[in-house]
Amino acid sequence: MRDSTPSLTWSLFQPMLDLDASDAHVARAVVLPLDCSRKQLKHLLTLSGESETPFGKRLDEYCVEALKGTGCPEDPPVVESIHEIATFAVRAAVRVEFANPLPGTHHYTQFPVHSSERRMMTRPLRKHPGLSRFTRDIRDHYVYNILYTFQNLLPEGLQREIVAALFAPDTERRTSTPKRPARTYYSQDESLRTLHSRYASRVTQCEGGYEVPFTEVTARTFIEPVDDRLYLPSPDLDDLPPFSRRGDSLFIPAEVVLVRLANYAWHGWYRLVSLAYQTLSDSDIQRYVETTPRAAETIRDHLDLRKPNRSFIPYYGAASQNPLVDPSSRDTISRPDKRLVTVVDTIRASSTLDFDEPILLPELVAEMCQFFPSPERPGNDVSNKQTLKSALESAIDDRFTTSEMIDSYEIPAPLPTPFAPRTKTSPWKQYRHELATLTRASIDISDSRRISPFLPESLQPSTSSEYAASQQHVEQAAVSMTRYDATRMMSVQPLVDSSEVEDLTAHEVLFLTRIGLAMERRIGTYSLTESMASFRDTPDGSELDIDVTQLKDRGVLSQPRAPQTYYSVPGSVRKQLGITNVSHDGWGERAPSEGTLHRVGIDLLAFLVASRPDVDRVVRYCDAWRLQPADCWDAVSHLEKKRLDVVGFSQGDPAVIGEVETKTGGTAGTQGTMEKLRSFPDRMDRYFVTPSGKHLPAILSRLSDMEHFDVEVSKRKQDGCRPAEVREALADSGAISTVFDELLTYYNIRRQLPDQSEMSECADRIVGAI
């Protein structure tokens, strides 16, 4: 740590924990984050300090040092304040995860525009399943810093308190659950002074380690080996000094303390980075990326010069050739393969497939048809068995193996990731809960003078089935759930610097960003089934200084005619505002031209289908090839390259199909919609949805030369056609029953939706953000 770091001071008369009170309070949160509340850690991540060196330069220096991957617990932290041991570690981890050092380089531009190669070189670490080697280097750097801090920067009394918390805490089992594990520093009943006095007096510091009275020794006092995933230069476990009896006390060697603290810090890093990932905005992350150019250069050099396994372990890359690229071109960049990423993410999301176990190719194909990656992950390029087989057989990493069974493969497992939405259970919560249960677990202690420090394998926290299940839960969330850009509409912030957006004021940028994120379903508590009338409001009750008419005249906004207030922002403007076009299976639109009104119809229809008792899963924007395992596939196989607006499934088979059309569509598209609906068998319910009768004249005009649609209906000047009259005419012509089964307007759907109390249950059946 730099010389300018202030020494730790004591302030024991504050509530637990007051991170503004003293460095000793901060040190507890930094060293023992699993023993703090979420609120305390969110406060920790907001801490900052004065420095003569700009923040970006210092973060860049930290990143470069951590990315060397050569650190050890003897190296002082490259920080100026105690809180930066945690805050720099998590910011560096998120910054590296979202690193984008390749676009614009020759490695990138040599490939065709819109090619898979270019897509996978855009934020390549983010696209690779699990942790990249770079992010693991940062994780290990944090662990080293924690070990150094404990040994060199903490007062003796605080060291003894931490040893007691790790090896001889109060009985915690009754107050701990997997969802809310025990937290040493989250008590409503006592002061930090009282807790410190009790814990510090429980431990005696002596040469080479610490002594704990046998009356305080439990299974919690014993450790498990350092996880080999730490990649730490850990002590040789065979030579790790044992515990020893010293009268009425147990002597715990310092080396044993460091092993427990290393395992704890490993889980602590995951908790801190997970929290940062969930709370940092895209603009925050982009700022960290832009202000750390040396880190970008370091990552780019590693991707270019190092062997693949230096960047990714395992490496999900493939030795495939793009026929559009000069075969003599030099391609040295390590990057993931889109098809293999889909394979790995499918297994991560699956409850039936396992890594490192033989998987039959047909089983893998069937599972992939059911899997929908989140917008944070790559889309799905695998549409048939041969494509998948080619990808697996061209995998570069030799841990991809072919089983003795025909068309059977073993896929290597990625490392756990903290980059996932918030979940009820997680490995770091489960680990802390498992530690709590050890305070009352039964364990036989040897009568000999020298005692092994290791827990029986059955009691080791990371070997429990609950721990494994919590890991799988986070992995499923990482690949299957979206990360929102804002939790609610009022918390939306511009994703770009408003001053750099031409011809738009700061208020206009905020207003259009709210609409754009709502269109992309990226606001946590907002649904497109709700009006946008409040989007002009501010938290203090006033309104944004905008003129909707002017925005419409300038072409940056449109407002469809509908009973509810809706706005739409063109794709080009959303791109200018930094809003990503979510173009992934089951989550977003196929093209950025889709307007808000069409998206509203799809989400309304999804809720309607999800409310049916016979439907257990609803997919929007569903690629038709995903229906391959279904009984109806022979009838719809010619739609393989088409996309369906809404599909409702019942026990894996499609039961409902729905399409949405507005008056702004084209003739070919509208007629194609009818062909899609007509292709599905009569046993399925086929919904055709349009916003209102105002849209029906244009739609019927585009269908007039198709069989069953040359019908006569009256038209009202302002309101278009009466939906009831159109239904009657189409029923008489045979369109209803032959092409589709029901014609619905948004008004019809809203009247059929369940009460608000039941809507959340329906939402759970819908794949993707809703």
PDB file of C-alpha atoms in Angstrom, residues 111-317:
ATOM      1  CA  PHE A 111     -13.389 -10.142 -41.185  1.00  0.00           C
ATOM      2  CA  PRO A 112     -16.668  -9.357 -42.999  1.00  0.00           C
ATOM      3  CA  VAL A 113     -19.104  -6.857 -41.531  1.00  0.00           C
ATOM      4  CA  HIS A 114     -21.810  -8.650 -39.470  1.00  0.00           C
ATOM      5  CA  SER A 115     -19.652 -11.820 -39.386  1.00  0.00           C
ATOM      6  CA  SER A 116     -19.648 -14.114 -36.375  1.00  0.00           C
ATOM      7  CA  GLU A 117     -15.921 -13.429 -36.015  1.00  0.00           C
ATOM      8  CA  ARG A 118     -16.536  -9.719 -35.530  1.00  0.00           C
ATOM      9  CA  ARG A 119     -19.396 -10.348 -33.124  1.00  0.00           C
ATOM     10  CA  MET A 120     -17.242 -12.605 -30.977  1.00  0.00           C
ATOM     11  CA  MET A 121     -14.376 -10.086 -30.950  1.00  0.00           C
ATOM     12  CA  THR A 122     -16.708  -7.412 -29.556  1.00  0.00           C
ATOM     13  CA  ARG A 123     -16.356  -7.642 -25.774  1.00  0.00           C
ATOM     14  CA  PRO A 124     -14.794 -11.113 -26.196  1.00  0.00           C
ATOM     15  CA  LEU A 125     -14.317 -11.723 -22.466  1.00  0.00           C
ATOM     16  CA  ARG A 126     -17.960 -10.925 -21.791  1.00  0.00           C
ATOM     17  CA  LYS A 127     -19.020 -13.418 -24.440  1.00  0.00           C
ATOM     18  CA  HIS A 128     -16.854 -16.258 -23.138  1.00  0.00           C
ATOM     19  CA  PRO A 129     -18.664 -18.464 -20.596  1.00  0.00           C
ATOM     20  CA  GLY A 130     -17.430 -18.197 -17.034  1.00  0.00           C
ATOM     21  CA  LEU A 131     -14.436 -16.186 -15.931  1.00  0.00           C
ATOM     22  CA  SER A 132     -11.653 -15.219 -18.290  1.00  0.00           C
ATOM     23  CA  ARG A 133      -8.112 -15.717 -17.101  1.00  0.00           C
ATOM     24  CA  PHE A 134      -7.809 -11.929 -16.775  1.00  0.00           C
ATOM     25  CA  THR A 135     -10.738 -11.680 -14.373  1.00  0.00           C
ATOM     26  CA  ARG A 136      -9.341 -14.600 -12.375  1.00  0.00           C
ATOM     27  CA  ASP A 137      -6.036 -12.751 -12.088  1.00  0.00           C
ATOM     28  CA  ILE A 138      -7.938  -9.833 -10.551  1.00  0.00           C
ATOM     29  CA  ARG A 139      -9.771 -12.184  -8.203  1.00  0.00           C
ATOM     30  CA  ASP A 140      -6.507 -13.729  -7.013  1.00  0.00           C
ATOM     31  CA  HIS A 141      -4.964 -10.265  -6.685  1.00  0.00           C
ATOM     32  CA  TYR A 142      -7.767  -9.336  -4.278  1.00  0.00           C
ATOM     33  CA  VAL A 143      -7.132 -12.509  -2.275  1.00  0.00           C
ATOM     34  CA  TYR A 144      -3.409 -11.687  -2.076  1.00  0.00           C
ATOM     35  CA  ASN A 145      -4.252  -8.142  -0.957  1.00  0.00           C
ATOM     36  CA  ILE A 146      -6.533  -9.461   1.782  1.00  0.00           C
ATOM     37  CA  LEU A 147      -3.824 -11.803   3.075  1.00  0.00           C
ATOM     38  CA  TYR A 148      -1.292  -8.953   3.032  1.00  0.00           C
ATOM     39  CA  THR A 149      -3.713  -6.574   4.741  1.00  0.00           C
ATOM     40  CA  PHE A 150      -4.501  -9.025   7.507  1.00  0.00           C
ATOM     41  CA  GLN A 151      -0.852  -9.715   8.238  1.00  0.00           C
ATOM     42  CA  ASN A 152       0.611  -6.228   7.855  1.00  0.00           C
ATOM     43  CA  LEU A 153      -1.986  -3.456   8.101  1.00  0.00           C
ATOM     44  CA  LEU A 154      -4.379  -4.402  10.896  1.00  0.00           C
ATOM     45  CA  PRO A 155      -3.877  -3.689  14.611  1.00  0.00           C
ATOM     46  CA  GLU A 156      -3.368  -6.752  16.780  1.00  0.00           C
ATOM     47  CA  GLY A 157      -6.762  -6.397  18.419  1.00  0.00           C
ATOM     48  CA  LEU A 158      -8.536  -6.360  15.074  1.00  0.00           C
ATOM     49  CA  GLN A 159      -6.507  -9.374  13.928  1.00  0.00           C
ATOM     50  CA  ARG A 160      -7.684 -11.308  16.990  1.00  0.00           C
ATOM     51  CA  GLU A 161     -11.291 -10.241  16.366  1.00  0.00           C
ATOM     52  CA  ILE A 162     -11.106 -11.491  12.774  1.00  0.00           C
ATOM     53  CA  VAL A 163      -9.504 -14.799  13.808  1.00  0.00           C
ATOM     54  CA  ALA A 164     -12.336 -15.291  16.294  1.00  0.00           C
ATOM     55  CA  ALA A 165     -14.916 -14.511  13.593  1.00  0.00           C
ATOM     56  CA  LEU A 166     -13.304 -17.063  11.286  1.00  0.00           C
ATOM     57  CA  PHE A 167     -12.472 -19.858  13.767  1.00  0.00           C
ATOM     58  CA  ALA A 168     -14.415 -19.369  17.018  1.00  0.00           C
ATOM     59  CA  PRO A 169     -17.497 -17.184  16.555  1.00  0.00           C
ATOM     60  CA  ASP A 170     -20.670 -17.230  18.592  1.00  0.00           C
ATOM     61  CA  THR A 171     -23.109 -20.023  17.819  1.00  0.00           C
ATOM     62  CA  GLU A 172     -24.734 -18.992  14.539  1.00  0.00           C
ATOM     63  CA  ARG A 173     -26.674 -21.978  13.322  1.00  0.00           C
ATOM     64  CA  ARG A 174     -30.089 -20.933  14.612  1.00  0.00           C
ATOM     65  CA  THR A 175     -29.885 -17.464  13.048  1.00  0.00           C
ATOM     66  CA  SER A 176     -28.570 -18.547   9.654  1.00  0.00           C
ATOM     67  CA  THR A 177     -30.374 -19.683   6.494  1.00  0.00           C
ATOM     68  CA  PRO A 178     -29.093 -20.202   2.937  1.00  0.00           C
ATOM     69  CA  LYS A 179     -31.007 -17.111   1.814  1.00  0.00           C
ATOM     70  CA  ARG A 180     -30.027 -15.010   4.839  1.00  0.00           C
ATOM     71  CA  PRO A 181     -26.781 -16.399   6.237  1.00  0.00           C
ATOM     72  CA  ALA A 182     -25.392 -15.220   9.546  1.00  0.00           C
ATOM     73  CA  ARG A 183     -23.495 -11.904   9.461  1.00  0.00           C
ATOM     74  CA  THR A 184     -21.066 -11.055  12.258  1.00  0.00           C
ATOM     75  CA  TYR A 185     -21.373  -7.308  11.669  1.00  0.00           C
ATOM     76  CA  TYR A 186     -25.107  -7.101  11.197  1.00  0.00           C
ATOM     77  CA  SER A 187     -26.573  -7.020  14.662  1.00  0.00           C
ATOM     78  CA  GLN A 188     -29.433  -4.900  15.922  1.00  0.00           C
ATOM     79  CA  ASP A 189     -28.835  -5.850  19.561  1.00  0.00           C
ATOM     80  CA  GLU A 190     -25.250  -4.931  20.455  1.00  0.00           C
ATOM     81  CA  SER A 191     -22.544  -2.413  19.698  1.00  0.00           C
ATOM     82  CA  LEU A 192     -19.356  -3.090  17.824  1.00  0.00           C
ATOM     83  CA  ARG A 193     -17.449  -2.310  21.018  1.00  0.00           C
ATOM     84  CA  THR A 194     -19.182  -5.163  22.855  1.00  0.00           C
ATOM     85  CA  LEU A 195     -18.651  -7.622  20.010  1.00  0.00           C
ATOM     86  CA  HIS A 196     -14.992  -6.645  19.651  1.00  0.00           C
ATOM     87  CA  SER A 197     -14.331  -7.066  23.349  1.00  0.00           C
ATOM     88  CA  ARG A 198     -15.877 -10.537  23.385  1.00  0.00           C
ATOM     89  CA  TYR A 199     -14.225 -11.770  20.185  1.00  0.00           C
ATOM     90  CA  ALA A 200     -10.760 -10.280  20.741  1.00  0.00           C
ATOM     91  CA  SER A 201     -10.586 -11.692  24.288  1.00  0.00           C
ATOM     92  CA  ARG A 202     -11.461 -15.124  22.906  1.00  0.00           C
ATOM     93  CA  VAL A 203      -8.179 -15.315  20.968  1.00  0.00           C
ATOM     94  CA  THR A 204      -4.583 -14.916  22.136  1.00  0.00           C
ATOM     95  CA  GLN A 205      -1.916 -13.930  19.648  1.00  0.00           C
ATOM     96  CA  CYS A 206       1.422 -15.692  20.122  1.00  0.00           C
ATOM     97  CA  GLU A 207       4.516 -16.457  18.128  1.00  0.00           C
ATOM     98  CA  GLY A 208       3.635 -18.291  14.934  1.00  0.00           C
ATOM     99  CA  GLY A 209      -0.117 -18.153  15.347  1.00  0.00           C
ATOM    100  CA  TYR A 210      -3.065 -17.882  17.737  1.00  0.00           C
ATOM    101  CA  GLU A 211      -4.493 -19.735  20.718  1.00  0.00           C
ATOM    102  CA  VAL A 212      -8.196 -20.425  21.289  1.00  0.00           C
ATOM    103  CA  PRO A 213      -9.616 -22.020  24.480  1.00  0.00           C
ATOM    104  CA  PHE A 214     -10.932 -25.538  23.905  1.00  0.00           C
ATOM    105  CA  THR A 215     -14.265 -24.338  25.278  1.00  0.00           C
ATOM    106  CA  GLU A 216     -14.596 -22.262  22.093  1.00  0.00           C
ATOM    107  CA  VAL A 217     -13.404 -24.959  19.666  1.00  0.00           C
ATOM    108  CA  THR A 218     -16.058 -26.374  17.293  1.00  0.00           C
ATOM    109  CA  ALA A 219     -16.073 -27.879  13.835  1.00  0.00           C
ATOM    110  CA  ARG A 220     -15.896 -24.267  12.631  1.00  0.00           C
ATOM    111  CA  THR A 221     -12.317 -24.123  13.932  1.00  0.00           C
ATOM    112  CA  PHE A 222     -11.219 -26.665  11.324  1.00  0.00           C
ATOM    113  CA  ILE A 223     -10.576 -25.784   7.698  1.00  0.00           C
ATOM    114  CA  GLU A 224     -10.921 -27.172   4.214  1.00  0.00           C
ATOM    115  CA  PRO A 225      -8.082 -27.140   1.647  1.00  0.00           C
ATOM    116  CA  VAL A 226      -7.543 -24.097  -0.526  1.00  0.00           C
ATOM    117  CA  ASP A 227      -9.691 -24.603  -3.585  1.00  0.00           C
ATOM    118  CA  ASP A 228      -7.485 -25.380  -6.585  1.00  0.00           C
ATOM    119  CA  ARG A 229      -9.507 -22.853  -8.576  1.00  0.00           C
ATOM    120  CA  LEU A 230      -7.779 -20.099  -6.623  1.00  0.00           C
ATOM    121  CA  TYR A 231      -4.519 -20.546  -8.549  1.00  0.00           C
ATOM    122  CA  LEU A 232      -2.759 -19.357  -5.412  1.00  0.00           C
ATOM    123  CA  PRO A 233       0.826 -20.196  -4.509  1.00  0.00           C
ATOM    124  CA  SER A 234      -0.716 -21.784  -1.439  1.00  0.00           C
ATOM    125  CA  PRO A 235       1.344 -23.677   1.092  1.00  0.00           C
ATOM    126  CA  ASP A 236       1.906 -27.359   0.454  1.00  0.00           C
ATOM    127  CA  LEU A 237      -1.093 -28.805   2.235  1.00  0.00           C
ATOM    128  CA  ASP A 238       0.841 -31.947   3.128  1.00  0.00           C
ATOM    129  CA  ASP A 239       3.306 -29.760   5.011  1.00  0.00           C
ATOM    130  CA  LEU A 240       0.727 -27.420   6.542  1.00  0.00           C
ATOM    131  CA  PRO A 241       1.502 -27.159  10.284  1.00  0.00           C
ATOM    132  CA  PRO A 242      -1.062 -29.026  12.401  1.00  0.00           C
ATOM    133  CA  PHE A 243      -3.030 -27.700  15.327  1.00  0.00           C
ATOM    134  CA  SER A 244      -1.440 -28.487  18.681  1.00  0.00           C
ATOM    135  CA  ARG A 245      -2.589 -28.690  22.292  1.00  0.00           C
ATOM    136  CA  ARG A 246      -1.250 -26.071  24.691  1.00  0.00           C
ATOM    137  CA  GLY A 247      -2.826 -26.716  28.040  1.00  0.00           C
ATOM    138  CA  ASP A 248      -6.500 -25.704  27.867  1.00  0.00           C
ATOM    139  CA  SER A 249      -6.060 -24.035  24.467  1.00  0.00           C
ATOM    140  CA  LEU A 250      -5.693 -25.060  20.850  1.00  0.00           C
ATOM    141  CA  PHE A 251      -2.819 -23.481  18.928  1.00  0.00           C
ATOM    142  CA  ILE A 252      -3.732 -22.457  15.366  1.00  0.00           C
ATOM    143  CA  PRO A 253      -0.665 -21.804  13.171  1.00  0.00           C
ATOM    144  CA  ALA A 254      -0.672 -18.579  11.144  1.00  0.00           C
ATOM    145  CA  GLU A 255      -0.436 -20.632   7.937  1.00  0.00           C
ATOM    146  CA  VAL A 256      -3.746 -22.323   8.765  1.00  0.00           C
ATOM    147  CA  VAL A 257      -5.361 -18.949   9.392  1.00  0.00           C
ATOM    148  CA  LEU A 258      -4.237 -17.801   5.939  1.00  0.00           C
ATOM    149  CA  VAL A 259      -5.729 -20.909   4.290  1.00  0.00           C
ATOM    150  CA  ARG A 260      -9.127 -20.227   5.879  1.00  0.00           C
ATOM    151  CA  LEU A 261      -8.873 -16.516   5.022  1.00  0.00           C
ATOM    152  CA  ALA A 262      -7.932 -17.307   1.400  1.00  0.00           C
ATOM    153  CA  ASN A 263     -11.015 -19.490   0.944  1.00  0.00           C
ATOM    154  CA  TYR A 264     -13.158 -16.867   2.651  1.00  0.00           C
ATOM    155  CA  ALA A 265     -11.695 -14.051   0.521  1.00  0.00           C
ATOM    156  CA  TRP A 266     -12.310 -16.092  -2.648  1.00  0.00           C
ATOM    157  CA  HIS A 267     -16.030 -16.204  -1.822  1.00  0.00           C
ATOM    158  CA  GLY A 268     -15.942 -12.610  -0.592  1.00  0.00           C
ATOM    159  CA  TRP A 269     -14.633 -11.404  -3.954  1.00  0.00           C
ATOM    160  CA  TYR A 270     -17.514 -13.154  -5.702  1.00  0.00           C
ATOM    161  CA  ARG A 271     -20.033 -11.450  -3.450  1.00  0.00           C
ATOM    162  CA  LEU A 272     -18.511  -7.996  -3.932  1.00  0.00           C
ATOM    163  CA  VAL A 273     -18.214  -8.299  -7.714  1.00  0.00           C
ATOM    164  CA  SER A 274     -21.745  -9.691  -7.984  1.00  0.00           C
ATOM    165  CA  LEU A 275     -23.056  -6.684  -6.046  1.00  0.00           C
ATOM    166  CA  ALA A 276     -21.078  -4.245  -8.205  1.00  0.00           C
ATOM    167  CA  TYR A 277     -22.310  -5.896 -11.402  1.00  0.00           C
ATOM    168  CA  GLN A 278     -25.918  -5.600 -10.245  1.00  0.00           C
ATOM    169  CA  THR A 279     -25.664  -1.965  -9.146  1.00  0.00           C
ATOM    170  CA  LEU A 280     -23.244  -0.266 -11.564  1.00  0.00           C
ATOM    171  CA  SER A 281     -24.806   1.394 -14.583  1.00  0.00           C
ATOM    172  CA  ASP A 282     -23.589   0.815 -18.121  1.00  0.00           C
ATOM    173  CA  SER A 283     -22.268   4.386 -18.150  1.00  0.00           C
ATOM    174  CA  ASP A 284     -20.209   3.682 -14.998  1.00  0.00           C
ATOM    175  CA  ILE A 285     -18.720   0.559 -16.559  1.00  0.00           C
ATOM    176  CA  GLN A 286     -17.979   2.372 -19.808  1.00  0.00           C
ATOM    177  CA  ARG A 287     -16.220   5.131 -17.854  1.00  0.00           C
ATOM    178  CA  TYR A 288     -13.958   2.569 -16.190  1.00  0.00           C
ATOM    179  CA  VAL A 289     -13.174   1.081 -19.613  1.00  0.00           C
ATOM    180  CA  GLU A 290     -12.400   4.436 -21.209  1.00  0.00           C
ATOM    181  CA  THR A 291     -10.173   5.697 -18.393  1.00  0.00           C
ATOM    182  CA  THR A 292      -7.917   2.609 -18.292  1.00  0.00           C
ATOM    183  CA  PRO A 293      -6.135   2.473 -21.677  1.00  0.00           C
ATOM    184  CA  ARG A 294      -3.113   0.546 -20.411  1.00  0.00           C
ATOM    185  CA  ALA A 295      -5.390  -2.229 -19.186  1.00  0.00           C
ATOM    186  CA  ALA A 296      -6.979  -2.415 -22.662  1.00  0.00           C
ATOM    187  CA  GLU A 297      -3.542  -2.667 -24.251  1.00  0.00           C
ATOM    188  CA  THR A 298      -2.506  -5.398 -21.816  1.00  0.00           C
ATOM    189  CA  ILE A 299      -5.605  -7.482 -22.570  1.00  0.00           C
ATOM    190  CA  ARG A 300      -5.224  -6.972 -26.343  1.00  0.00           C
ATOM    191  CA  ASP A 301      -1.588  -8.044 -26.231  1.00  0.00           C
ATOM    192  CA  HIS A 302      -2.465 -11.185 -24.268  1.00  0.00           C
ATOM    193  CA  LEU A 303      -5.277 -12.088 -26.684  1.00  0.00           C
ATOM    194  CA  ASP A 304      -2.856 -11.669 -29.591  1.00  0.00           C
ATOM    195  CA  LEU A 305       0.408 -13.085 -28.310  1.00  0.00           C
ATOM    196  CA  ARG A 306      -0.438 -15.689 -25.702  1.00  0.00           C
ATOM    197  CA  LYS A 307      -1.642 -19.188 -26.272  1.00  0.00           C
ATOM    198  CA  PRO A 308      -5.432 -19.571 -26.003  1.00  0.00           C
ATOM    199  CA  ASN A 309      -5.222 -21.125 -22.546  1.00  0.00           C
ATOM    200  CA  ARG A 310      -3.532 -17.965 -21.233  1.00  0.00           C
ATOM    201  CA  SER A 311      -6.719 -16.041 -21.938  1.00  0.00           C
ATOM    202  CA  PHE A 312      -9.425 -18.647 -21.390  1.00  0.00           C
ATOM    203  CA  ILE A 313      -9.509 -21.827 -19.326  1.00  0.00           C
ATOM    204  CA  PRO A 314     -11.260 -23.797 -20.726  1.00  0.00           C
ATOM    205  CA  TYR A 315     -11.054 -22.264 -24.202  1.00  0.00           C
ATOM    206  CA  TYR A 316     -14.332 -22.360 -26.107  1.00  0.00           C
ATOM    207  CA  GLY A 317     -12.774 -21.519 -29.470  1.00  0.00           C
TER     208      GLY A 317
END
